[in-house]
Amino acid sequence: MNREYDIFEKLPDASVRCLIRVHGTRHVPAVLEDRGKQTKNECFAMNIRTREIVARVNNKPGVNSK
């Protein structure tokens, strides 16, 4: 069964926007890496059913955390 994942970007004001939906886990790393190269903001992939975050890029500890 192919799962669906949404790719999100966390903006400097701590808001989050959905960038794209990806079908199947094998596509997540490439899509997420590509999006991460286009921004310095944290991007992450989340399983839309379970809300489990399965991958992150540009995640720097202490940045954008409160």
Short mmCIF file of C-alpha atoms in Angstrom, two decimals:
data_model
loop_
_atom_site.label_atom_id
_atom_site.label_comp_id
_atom_site.label_asym_id
_atom_site.label_seq_id
_atom_site.Cartn_x
_atom_site.Cartn_y
_atom_site.Cartn_z
CA MET A 1 0.00 0.00 0.00
CA ASN A 2 1.40 3.40 -0.97
CA ARG A 3 1.17 5.96 1.75
CA GLU A 4 0.80 9.66 1.21
CA TYR A 5 3.15 12.20 2.73
CA ASP A 6 2.91 15.96 2.79
CA ILE A 7 6.09 18.01 2.54
CA PHE A 8 5.99 21.07 4.81
CA GLU A 9 8.18 24.13 5.28
CA LYS A 10 8.50 25.78 8.69
CA LEU A 11 8.77 29.54 8.17
CA PRO A 12 10.79 31.95 10.37
CA ASP A 13 7.61 33.11 12.16
CA ALA A 14 7.01 29.44 13.20
CA SER A 15 4.08 29.04 10.82
CA VAL A 16 4.04 25.98 8.59
CA ARG A 17 2.97 25.71 4.98
CA CYS A 18 2.30 22.62 2.93
CA LEU A 19 4.38 22.49 -0.23
CA ILE A 20 3.47 19.26 -1.98
CA ARG A 21 1.95 15.80 -1.49
CA VAL A 22 4.09 12.77 -2.28
CA HIS A 23 2.74 9.29 -2.97
CA GLY A 24 4.93 6.44 -1.74
CA THR A 25 7.81 6.37 0.70
CA ARG A 26 10.47 5.86 -1.96
CA HIS A 27 9.83 9.35 -3.38
CA VAL A 28 10.03 11.21 -0.07
CA PRO A 29 13.85 11.51 0.28
CA ALA A 30 14.42 12.94 -3.21
CA VAL A 31 11.51 15.39 -3.05
CA LEU A 32 12.42 16.53 0.47
CA GLU A 33 16.10 16.97 -0.40
CA ASP A 34 15.18 19.02 -3.48
CA ARG A 35 12.88 21.29 -1.46
CA GLY A 36 15.52 21.65 1.24
CA LYS A 37 18.00 22.96 -1.32
CA GLN A 38 15.56 25.72 -2.31
CA THR A 39 15.29 27.21 1.18
CA LYS A 40 17.21 27.61 4.43
CA ASN A 41 14.03 26.89 6.40
CA GLU A 42 13.34 23.51 7.95
CA CYS A 43 11.35 21.18 5.72
CA PHE A 44 9.82 17.89 6.77
CA ALA A 45 7.73 15.02 5.47
CA MET A 46 4.75 13.86 7.48
CA ASN A 47 2.47 10.87 7.06
CA ILE A 48 -0.90 12.57 6.68
CA ARG A 49 -2.85 9.78 8.37
CA THR A 50 -0.69 9.21 11.43
CA ARG A 51 0.91 12.67 11.62
CA GLU A 52 4.28 10.95 12.02
CA ILE A 53 7.22 12.98 10.75
CA VAL A 54 9.30 10.58 8.70
CA ALA A 55 12.14 12.84 7.50
CA ARG A 56 13.57 16.36 7.95
CA VAL A 57 16.06 18.63 6.21
CA ASN A 58 17.60 21.93 7.29
CA ASN A 59 16.74 21.10 10.89
CA LYS A 60 19.14 23.02 13.09
CA PRO A 61 18.71 22.48 16.85
CA GLY A 62 17.78 25.66 18.67
CA VAL A 63 16.69 27.51 15.53
CA ASN A 64 13.00 28.37 15.29
CA SER A 65 12.30 26.62 18.58
CA LYS A 66 10.66 28.31 21.53
#
